[in-house]
PDB file of C-alpha atoms in Angstrom:
ATOM      1  CA  MET A 294     -45.128 -36.700   9.402  1.00  0.00           C
ATOM      2  CA  THR A 295     -42.821 -34.025   8.078  1.00  0.00           C
ATOM      3  CA  ASP A 296     -39.710 -33.066  10.030  1.00  0.00           C
ATOM      4  CA  TRP A 297     -40.615 -29.400  10.374  1.00  0.00           C
ATOM      5  CA  ALA A 298     -37.510 -28.576  12.385  1.00  0.00           C
ATOM      6  CA  GLN A 299     -35.490 -29.715   9.391  1.00  0.00           C
ATOM      7  CA  VAL A 300     -37.681 -27.665   7.067  1.00  0.00           C
ATOM      8  CA  ARG A 301     -36.844 -24.606   9.128  1.00  0.00           C
ATOM      9  CA  ALA A 302     -33.158 -25.511   9.107  1.00  0.00           C
ATOM     10  CA  ASN A 303     -33.356 -25.758   5.304  1.00  0.00           C
ATOM     11  CA  GLY A 304     -34.594 -22.189   4.975  1.00  0.00           C
ATOM     12  CA  PHE A 305     -38.271 -23.243   4.816  1.00  0.00           C
ATOM     13  CA  ALA A 306     -37.857 -24.956   1.438  1.00  0.00           C
ATOM     14  CA  VAL A 307     -41.049 -26.840   0.551  1.00  0.00           C
ATOM     15  CA  PRO A 308     -40.502 -30.577   1.249  1.00  0.00           C
ATOM     16  CA  ALA A 309     -40.731 -32.863  -1.762  1.00  0.00           C
ATOM     17  CA  GLY A 310     -43.020 -35.863  -1.984  1.00  0.00           C
ATOM     18  CA  ARG A 311     -46.238 -34.453  -0.541  1.00  0.00           C
ATOM     19  CA  PRO A 312     -48.841 -32.099  -2.028  1.00  0.00           C
ATOM     20  CA  VAL A 313     -48.657 -28.540  -0.710  1.00  0.00           C
ATOM     21  CA  ASP A 314     -52.265 -28.669   0.476  1.00  0.00           C
ATOM     22  CA  GLU A 315     -51.452 -31.641   2.718  1.00  0.00           C
ATOM     23  CA  LEU A 316     -48.462 -29.826   4.155  1.00  0.00           C
ATOM     24  CA  VAL A 317     -50.549 -26.716   4.813  1.00  0.00           C
ATOM     25  CA  ALA A 318     -53.245 -28.788   6.521  1.00  0.00           C
ATOM     26  CA  GLU A 319     -50.629 -30.312   8.806  1.00  0.00           C
ATOM     27  CA  LEU A 320     -49.183 -26.905   9.632  1.00  0.00           C
ATOM     28  CA  SER A 321     -52.645 -25.485  10.267  1.00  0.00           C
ATOM     29  CA  GLY A 322     -53.314 -28.229  12.796  1.00  0.00           C
ATOM     30  CA  MET A 323     -49.995 -27.503  14.486  1.00  0.00           C
ATOM     31  CA  LEU A 324     -51.073 -23.881  14.998  1.00  0.00           C
ATOM     32  CA  ARG A 325     -53.394 -25.159  17.736  1.00  0.00           C
ATOM     33  CA  SER A 326     -50.562 -26.833  19.636  1.00  0.00           C
ATOM     34  CA  PRO A 327     -49.932 -25.778  23.251  1.00  0.00           C
ATOM     35  CA  ASP A 328     -46.219 -26.379  22.572  1.00  0.00           C
ATOM     36  CA  PRO A 329     -44.782 -22.990  21.568  1.00  0.00           C
ATOM     37  CA  GLN A 330     -41.934 -24.604  19.631  1.00  0.00           C
ATOM     38  CA  VAL A 331     -44.408 -26.527  17.482  1.00  0.00           C
ATOM     39  CA  ARG A 332     -46.927 -23.703  17.112  1.00  0.00           C
ATOM     40  CA  ASP A 333     -44.677 -20.660  16.849  1.00  0.00           C
ATOM     41  CA  GLY A 334     -41.243 -21.997  15.962  1.00  0.00           C
ATOM     42  CA  GLN A 335     -42.430 -24.411  13.295  1.00  0.00           C
ATOM     43  CA  ALA A 336     -46.043 -23.956  12.141  1.00  0.00           C
ATOM     44  CA  TYR A 337     -46.369 -20.184  12.189  1.00  0.00           C
ATOM     45  CA  SER A 338     -42.868 -19.428  10.948  1.00  0.00           C
ATOM     46  CA  THR A 339     -43.251 -21.888   8.050  1.00  0.00           C
ATOM     47  CA  LEU A 340     -46.721 -20.769   7.018  1.00  0.00           C
ATOM     48  CA  ALA A 341     -45.860 -17.085   7.239  1.00  0.00           C
ATOM     49  CA  THR A 342     -42.762 -17.646   5.118  1.00  0.00           C
ATOM     50  CA  TRP A 343     -44.615 -19.679   2.501  1.00  0.00           C
ATOM     51  CA  ILE A 344     -47.420 -17.140   2.310  1.00  0.00           C
ATOM     52  CA  GLY A 345     -44.949 -14.299   1.878  1.00  0.00           C
ATOM     53  CA  GLU A 346     -43.006 -16.201  -0.788  1.00  0.00           C
ATOM     54  CA  GLY A 347     -46.091 -17.052  -2.819  1.00  0.00           C
ATOM     55  CA  VAL A 348     -46.034 -20.812  -2.244  1.00  0.00           C
ATOM     56  CA  LEU A 349     -49.820 -20.802  -1.753  1.00  0.00           C
ATOM     57  CA  ASP A 350     -52.059 -19.622  -4.581  1.00  0.00           C
ATOM     58  CA  ALA A 351     -55.070 -17.352  -4.048  1.00  0.00           C
ATOM     59  CA  ASP A 352     -57.525 -20.234  -3.646  1.00  0.00           C
ATOM     60  CA  ALA A 353     -55.310 -21.906  -1.037  1.00  0.00           C
ATOM     61  CA  LEU A 354     -54.899 -18.617   0.817  1.00  0.00           C
ATOM     62  CA  ARG A 355     -58.638 -18.044   0.789  1.00  0.00           C
ATOM     63  CA  ALA A 356     -59.318 -21.539   2.137  1.00  0.00           C
ATOM     64  CA  LEU A 357     -56.710 -21.090   4.859  1.00  0.00           C
ATOM     65  CA  GLY A 358     -58.234 -17.726   5.735  1.00  0.00           C
ATOM     66  CA  GLU A 359     -61.667 -19.289   6.111  1.00  0.00           C
ATOM     67  CA  GLU A 360     -60.195 -21.877   8.453  1.00  0.00           C
ATOM     68  CA  MET A 361     -58.464 -19.227  10.534  1.00  0.00           C
ATOM     69  CA  VAL A 362     -61.711 -17.298  10.946  1.00  0.00           C
ATOM     70  CA  THR A 363     -63.281 -20.349  12.614  1.00  0.00           C
ATOM     71  CA  ARG A 364     -60.406 -20.339  15.112  1.00  0.00           C
ATOM     72  CA  PHE A 365     -61.720 -17.155  16.697  1.00  0.00           C
ATOM     73  CA  ALA A 366     -64.275 -19.382  18.437  1.00  0.00           C
ATOM     74  CA  ASP A 367     -61.761 -22.078  19.373  1.00  0.00           C
ATOM     75  CA  PRO A 368     -61.729 -23.105  23.064  1.00  0.00           C
ATOM     76  CA  GLU A 369     -57.911 -22.939  23.164  1.00  0.00           C
ATOM     77  CA  ILE A 370     -56.376 -19.504  23.680  1.00  0.00           C
ATOM     78  CA  GLN A 371     -53.285 -20.231  21.565  1.00  0.00           C
ATOM     79  CA  ALA A 372     -55.468 -21.283  18.635  1.00  0.00           C
ATOM     80  CA  ARG A 373     -57.461 -18.064  18.862  1.00  0.00           C
ATOM     81  CA  THR A 374     -54.457 -15.790  19.092  1.00  0.00           C
ATOM     82  CA  PHE A 375     -52.452 -17.263  16.219  1.00  0.00           C
ATOM     83  CA  ALA A 376     -55.356 -17.035  13.779  1.00  0.00           C
ATOM     84  CA  PRO A 377     -55.000 -13.245  13.317  1.00  0.00           C
ATOM     85  CA  LEU A 378     -51.300 -13.595  12.521  1.00  0.00           C
ATOM     86  CA  ILE A 379     -52.049 -15.931   9.612  1.00  0.00           C
ATOM     87  CA  LEU A 380     -54.915 -13.730   8.419  1.00  0.00           C
ATOM     88  CA  ASP A 381     -52.574 -10.735   8.537  1.00  0.00           C
ATOM     89  CA  ALA A 382     -50.134 -12.577   6.267  1.00  0.00           C
ATOM     90  CA  ILE A 383     -52.914 -13.621   3.876  1.00  0.00           C
ATOM     91  CA  ILE A 384     -54.455 -10.159   3.614  1.00  0.00           C
ATOM     92  CA  SER A 385     -51.022  -8.630   3.138  1.00  0.00           C
ATOM     93  CA  GLN A 386     -50.742 -10.841   0.034  1.00  0.00           C
ATOM     94  CA  GLY A 387     -53.886  -9.270  -1.410  1.00  0.00           C
ATOM     95  CA  VAL A 388     -56.445 -11.962  -0.545  1.00  0.00           C
ATOM     96  CA  PHE A 389     -59.374 -10.644   1.469  1.00  0.00           C
ATOM     97  CA  GLU A 390     -62.982 -11.576   2.157  1.00  0.00           C
ATOM     98  CA  PRO A 391     -65.366  -9.081   3.824  1.00  0.00           C
ATOM     99  CA  SER A 392     -66.921 -11.956   5.773  1.00  0.00           C
ATOM    100  CA  TRP A 393     -63.691 -12.318   7.742  1.00  0.00           C
ATOM    101  CA  VAL A 394     -64.079  -8.960   9.458  1.00  0.00           C
ATOM    102  CA  PRO A 395     -67.119  -9.429  11.777  1.00  0.00           C
ATOM    103  CA  PRO A 396     -65.796 -12.617  13.455  1.00  0.00           C
ATOM    104  CA  PHE A 397     -62.481 -10.886  14.052  1.00  0.00           C
ATOM    105  CA  GLU A 398     -64.200  -7.827  15.524  1.00  0.00           C
ATOM    106  CA  ARG A 399     -66.288  -9.973  17.886  1.00  0.00           C
ATOM    107  CA  TRP A 400     -63.254 -11.903  19.065  1.00  0.00           C
ATOM    108  CA  TYR A 401     -60.950  -8.923  19.444  1.00  0.00           C
ATOM    109  CA  VAL A 402     -63.273  -6.968  21.692  1.00  0.00           C
ATOM    110  CA  GLY A 403     -64.527 -10.025  23.548  1.00  0.00           C
ATOM    111  CA  GLU A 404     -61.281 -11.880  24.252  1.00  0.00           C
ATOM    112  CA  GLU A 405     -60.737 -12.059  28.002  1.00  0.00           C
ATOM    113  CA  ASP A 406     -57.322 -13.739  28.112  1.00  0.00           C
ATOM    114  CA  LEU A 407     -54.909 -10.887  27.468  1.00  0.00           C
ATOM    115  CA  ARG A 408     -51.695 -12.546  28.634  1.00  0.00           C
ATOM    116  CA  GLY A 409     -48.656 -11.705  26.568  1.00  0.00           C
ATOM    117  CA  PHE A 410     -46.142 -14.427  27.415  1.00  0.00           C
ATOM    118  CA  ASP A 411     -47.034 -17.559  29.339  1.00  0.00           C
ATOM    119  CA  PRO A 412     -44.224 -19.742  30.759  1.00  0.00           C
ATOM    120  CA  LYS A 413     -45.822 -22.934  29.410  1.00  0.00           C
ATOM    121  CA  LEU A 414     -47.726 -21.789  26.329  1.00  0.00           C
ATOM    122  CA  GLY A 415     -45.213 -19.217  25.112  1.00  0.00           C
ATOM    123  CA  TRP A 416     -46.406 -16.095  23.343  1.00  0.00           C
ATOM    124  CA  LEU A 417     -50.190 -15.702  23.277  1.00  0.00           C
ATOM    125  CA  HIS A 418     -50.437 -11.935  22.803  1.00  0.00           C
ATOM    126  CA  ALA A 419     -54.099 -11.559  21.875  1.00  0.00           C
ATOM    127  CA  VAL A 420     -53.992  -7.759  21.842  1.00  0.00           C
ATOM    128  CA  ALA A 421     -50.748  -7.532  19.878  1.00  0.00           C
ATOM    129  CA  HIS A 422     -51.606 -10.231  17.343  1.00  0.00           C
ATOM    130  CA  GLY A 423     -55.040  -8.715  16.864  1.00  0.00           C
ATOM    131  CA  SER A 424     -53.368  -5.344  16.360  1.00  0.00           C
ATOM    132  CA  ASP A 425     -51.356  -6.760  13.474  1.00  0.00           C
ATOM    133  CA  LEU A 426     -54.524  -7.919  11.746  1.00  0.00           C
ATOM    134  CA  LEU A 427     -56.236  -4.624  12.495  1.00  0.00           C
ATOM    135  CA  ALA A 428     -53.356  -2.805  10.787  1.00  0.00           C
ATOM    136  CA  ALA A 429     -53.621  -5.074   7.743  1.00  0.00           C
ATOM    137  CA  LEU A 430     -57.376  -4.517   7.497  1.00  0.00           C
ATOM    138  CA  ALA A 431     -56.897  -0.763   7.884  1.00  0.00           C
ATOM    139  CA  ARG A 432     -54.974  -0.803   4.600  1.00  0.00           C
ATOM    140  CA  VAL A 433     -57.738  -2.624   2.690  1.00  0.00           C
ATOM    141  CA  GLN A 434     -59.774  -0.112   0.725  1.00  0.00           C
ATOM    142  CA  ALA A 435     -62.941  -2.184   1.152  1.00  0.00           C
ATOM    143  CA  VAL A 436     -62.711  -1.710   4.941  1.00  0.00           C
ATOM    144  CA  GLU A 437     -63.787   1.612   6.404  1.00  0.00           C
ATOM    145  CA  PRO A 438     -60.860   3.055   8.383  1.00  0.00           C
ATOM    146  CA  VAL A 439     -63.145   4.441  11.084  1.00  0.00           C
ATOM    147  CA  GLN A 440     -64.396   0.882  11.623  1.00  0.00           C
ATOM    148  CA  MET A 441     -60.878  -0.174  12.609  1.00  0.00           C
ATOM    149  CA  LEU A 442     -60.359   2.917  14.780  1.00  0.00           C
ATOM    150  CA  ARG A 443     -63.548   2.184  16.694  1.00  0.00           C
ATOM    151  CA  LEU A 444     -62.539  -1.457  17.013  1.00  0.00           C
ATOM    152  CA  GLY A 445     -59.162  -0.512  18.471  1.00  0.00           C
ATOM    153  CA  VAL A 446     -60.538   1.856  21.077  1.00  0.00           C
ATOM    154  CA  GLY A 447     -63.312  -0.634  21.842  1.00  0.00           C
ATOM    155  CA  ARG A 448     -60.695  -3.270  22.618  1.00  0.00           C
ATOM    156  CA  LEU A 449     -58.840  -0.844  24.858  1.00  0.00           C
ATOM    157  CA  LEU A 450     -61.878   0.263  26.833  1.00  0.00           C
ATOM    158  CA  THR A 451     -63.307  -3.211  27.406  1.00  0.00           C
ATOM    159  CA  PRO A 452     -63.098  -3.823  31.173  1.00  0.00           C
ATOM    160  CA  THR A 453     -60.225  -6.085  32.200  1.00  0.00           C
ATOM    161  CA  GLU A 454     -58.065  -6.875  35.192  1.00  0.00           C
ATOM    162  CA  TYR A 455     -54.971  -7.155  33.004  1.00  0.00           C
ATOM    163  CA  VAL A 456     -52.512  -4.299  32.567  1.00  0.00           C
ATOM    164  CA  LEU A 457     -50.710  -4.664  29.251  1.00  0.00           C
ATOM    165  CA  ARG A 458     -46.997  -5.212  29.785  1.00  0.00           C
ATOM    166  CA  ASP A 459     -45.468  -6.713  26.624  1.00  0.00           C
ATOM    167  CA  LEU A 460     -45.537  -3.694  24.288  1.00  0.00           C
ATOM    168  CA  GLU A 461     -49.085  -4.376  23.191  1.00  0.00           C
ATOM    169  CA  ASP A 462     -49.691  -0.630  23.469  1.00  0.00           C
ATOM    170  CA  ASP A 463     -47.000  -0.046  20.832  1.00  0.00           C
ATOM    171  CA  ARG A 464     -48.480  -2.613  18.465  1.00  0.00           C
ATOM    172  CA  LEU A 465     -52.026  -1.312  18.807  1.00  0.00           C
ATOM    173  CA  GLY A 466     -50.890   2.308  18.699  1.00  0.00           C
ATOM    174  CA  PHE A 467     -49.147   1.604  15.403  1.00  0.00           C
ATOM    175  CA  ALA A 468     -52.238  -0.130  14.000  1.00  0.00           C
ATOM    176  CA  LEU A 469     -54.412   2.848  14.892  1.00  0.00           C
ATOM    177  CA  GLY A 470     -51.827   5.095  13.276  1.00  0.00           C
ATOM    178  CA  VAL A 471     -52.096   3.029  10.086  1.00  0.00           C
ATOM    179  CA  ALA A 472     -55.872   3.530  10.052  1.00  0.00           C
ATOM    180  CA  LEU A 473     -55.371   7.258  10.496  1.00  0.00           C
ATOM    181  CA  THR A 474     -53.238   7.443   7.337  1.00  0.00           C
ATOM    182  CA  ARG A 475     -56.208   6.621   5.118  1.00  0.00           C
ATOM    183  CA  GLU A 476     -56.959   9.528   2.765  1.00  0.00           C
ATOM    184  CA  ASP A 477     -60.670   8.689   2.729  1.00  0.00           C
ATOM    185  CA  LEU A 478     -61.000   9.226   6.490  1.00  0.00           C
ATOM    186  CA  THR A 479     -63.122  12.291   7.134  1.00  0.00           C
ATOM    187  CA  GLY A 480     -62.097  14.927   9.639  1.00  0.00           C
ATOM    188  CA  ALA A 481     -65.048  14.083  11.868  1.00  0.00           C
ATOM    189  CA  ASP A 482     -64.224  10.377  11.868  1.00  0.00           C
ATOM    190  CA  ALA A 483     -60.509  11.043  12.421  1.00  0.00           C
ATOM    191  CA  VAL A 484     -61.319  12.506  15.857  1.00  0.00           C
ATOM    192  CA  GLY A 485     -64.756  11.087  16.678  1.00  0.00           C
ATOM    193  CA  TRP A 486     -63.458   7.605  17.506  1.00  0.00           C
ATOM    194  CA  LEU A 487     -61.720   9.173  20.522  1.00  0.00           C
ATOM    195  CA  ASP A 488     -64.967  10.327  22.153  1.00  0.00           C
ATOM    196  CA  PRO A 489     -65.449   7.071  24.142  1.00  0.00           C
ATOM    197  CA  ALA A 490     -61.944   7.443  25.556  1.00  0.00           C
ATOM    198  CA  LEU A 491     -62.630  11.057  26.502  1.00  0.00           C
ATOM    199  CA  ARG A 492     -65.842  10.084  28.294  1.00  0.00           C
ATOM    200  CA  ALA A 493     -64.059   7.254  30.109  1.00  0.00           C
ATOM    201  CA  VAL A 494     -61.444   9.516  31.692  1.00  0.00           C
ATOM    202  CA  VAL A 495     -63.700  12.365  32.770  1.00  0.00           C
ATOM    203  CA  THR A 496     -64.108  11.029  36.297  1.00  0.00           C
ATOM    204  CA  VAL A 497     -61.337   9.288  38.198  1.00  0.00           C
ATOM    205  CA  PRO A 498     -62.832   6.662  40.540  1.00  0.00           C
ATOM    206  CA  ALA A 499     -61.864   6.823  44.190  1.00  0.00           C
ATOM    207  CA  ALA A 500     -59.952   3.564  43.764  1.00  0.00           C
ATOM    208  CA  GLY A 501     -57.947   4.982  40.877  1.00  0.00           C
ATOM    209  CA  PHE A 502     -57.884   4.242  37.180  1.00  0.00           C
ATOM    210  CA  ALA A 503     -58.976   0.798  36.082  1.00  0.00           C
ATOM    211  CA  PRO A 504     -56.484  -1.290  34.053  1.00  0.00           C
ATOM    212  CA  GLU A 505     -58.332  -0.629  30.811  1.00  0.00           C
ATOM    213  CA  ILE A 506     -57.983   3.116  31.301  1.00  0.00           C
ATOM    214  CA  SER A 507     -54.251   2.794  31.901  1.00  0.00           C
ATOM    215  CA  ASN A 508     -53.993   0.605  28.789  1.00  0.00           C
ATOM    216  CA  THR A 509     -55.942   3.155  26.783  1.00  0.00           C
ATOM    217  CA  LEU A 510     -53.888   6.172  27.839  1.00  0.00           C
ATOM    218  CA  ARG A 511     -50.574   4.459  27.175  1.00  0.00           C
ATOM    219  CA  THR A 512     -51.718   3.313  23.750  1.00  0.00           C
ATOM    220  CA  LEU A 513     -53.041   6.742  22.818  1.00  0.00           C
ATOM    221  CA  ARG A 514     -49.671   8.258  23.703  1.00  0.00           C
ATOM    222  CA  VAL A 515     -48.191   5.970  21.043  1.00  0.00           C
ATOM    223  CA  VAL A 516     -50.861   7.177  18.616  1.00  0.00           C
ATOM    224  CA  TYR A 517     -49.854  10.761  19.374  1.00  0.00           C
ATOM    225  CA  LEU A 518     -46.274   9.949  18.399  1.00  0.00           C
ATOM    226  CA  MET A 519     -47.498   8.363  15.180  1.00  0.00           C
ATOM    227  CA  VAL A 520     -49.572  11.406  14.350  1.00  0.00           C
ATOM    228  CA  ASP A 521     -46.711  13.745  15.167  1.00  0.00           C
ATOM    229  CA  HIS A 522     -43.972  11.896  13.266  1.00  0.00           C
ATOM    230  CA  GLY A 523     -45.891  10.001  10.589  1.00  0.00           C
ATOM    231  CA  VAL A 524     -46.336   6.266  10.160  1.00  0.00           C
ATOM    232  CA  ARG A 525     -43.783   3.945   8.597  1.00  0.00           C
ATOM    233  CA  LEU A 526     -45.855   1.747   6.296  1.00  0.00           C
ATOM    234  CA  ASP A 527     -42.921   0.136   4.484  1.00  0.00           C
ATOM    235  CA  ASP A 528     -39.198   0.413   3.941  1.00  0.00           C
ATOM    236  CA  GLU A 529     -39.481   1.886   0.455  1.00  0.00           C
ATOM    237  CA  ARG A 530     -40.740   5.364   1.291  1.00  0.00           C
ATOM    238  CA  PRO A 531     -40.626   7.973   4.051  1.00  0.00           C
ATOM    239  CA  ASN A 532     -43.109   7.987   6.892  1.00  0.00           C
ATOM    240  CA  VAL A 533     -46.650   8.664   5.719  1.00  0.00           C
ATOM    241  CA  GLN A 534     -48.149  11.798   7.212  1.00  0.00           C
ATOM    242  CA  ILE A 535     -51.596  11.590   8.739  1.00  0.00           C
ATOM    243  CA  PRO A 536     -54.433  13.645   7.256  1.00  0.00           C
ATOM    244  CA  HIS A 537     -56.178  15.909   9.790  1.00  0.00           C
ATOM    245  CA  ARG A 538     -52.961  15.762  11.816  1.00  0.00           C
ATOM    246  CA  ASP A 539     -53.569  18.904  13.848  1.00  0.00           C
ATOM    247  CA  GLN A 540     -57.156  18.010  14.700  1.00  0.00           C
ATOM    248  CA  VAL A 541     -56.193  14.513  15.835  1.00  0.00           C
ATOM    249  CA  LYS A 542     -53.347  15.820  17.983  1.00  0.00           C
ATOM    250  CA  ALA A 543     -55.667  18.365  19.583  1.00  0.00           C
ATOM    251  CA  LYS A 544     -58.240  15.673  20.376  1.00  0.00           C
ATOM    252  CA  LEU A 545     -55.621  13.366  21.832  1.00  0.00           C
ATOM    253  CA  LEU A 546     -54.305  16.220  23.949  1.00  0.00           C
ATOM    254  CA  GLU A 547     -57.835  16.839  25.219  1.00  0.00           C
ATOM    255  CA  VAL A 548     -58.008  13.208  26.377  1.00  0.00           C
ATOM    256  CA  PHE A 549     -54.654  13.482  28.160  1.00  0.00           C
ATOM    257  CA  GLN A 550     -55.519  16.821  29.754  1.00  0.00           C
ATOM    258  CA  THR A 551     -58.795  15.425  31.029  1.00  0.00           C
ATOM    259  CA  ALA A 552     -57.159  12.346  32.507  1.00  0.00           C
ATOM    260  CA  THR A 553     -54.132  14.100  34.032  1.00  0.00           C
ATOM    261  CA  PRO A 554     -54.759  17.860  34.146  1.00  0.00           C
ATOM    262  CA  TYR A 555     -51.890  18.336  36.594  1.00  0.00           C
ATOM    263  CA  TYR A 556     -49.404  17.617  33.774  1.00  0.00           C
ATOM    264  CA  PHE A 557     -50.621  20.422  31.497  1.00  0.00           C
TER     265      PHE A 557
END
């Protein structure tokens, strides 16, 4: 077994004496660990660094991506929620397979365990980690941007008893903002994805807004900020302005006015 704590201490230098594919397989297995130090502090941090530094070639990245896609059906929550982080890193390196998208979509909308931080398991963060992958996919030209917008609002509106509390609304709001920067997004699609949210807030139940409605409204307020100020896609250029900016802002405002007319 490799001393992965030492690898981290050494700046994530690749250990000598073992093939890289064996090291990656070991790290991949560690991503399922319920121990957050093993999973997050060692496996994820090492793999993400190696992927970003080009240690893995395209074939190795593709194979690792295929393995991560199977994790969306894993019985362990921590295994499911760390898969999108690795896929985000892989796709950000330019390796992408269309077959990865449907399993991610099914998991992201269907995941019921929305805990952010767990005292024993550490960070789980299904919504936030899925948001990171959604943002990466939204930048892939082979993926329709409206597909990611609909996925994001579908995740938000899925009934839940959990109110997001660990800045998941910021992460998902940013991801939706990234999708809205796509030049090939039509005006109709740039606002049409908000129709389910508008329908959901038309009538306030006697018992008050459900958690998913609160989650949706808070996330859409982040989207409004993105639309108003532009989206920071990287550190090398100014914020990217969103096409159809005025129409999207008007549609978002319609959602907010419908939900809380006493504020407008």
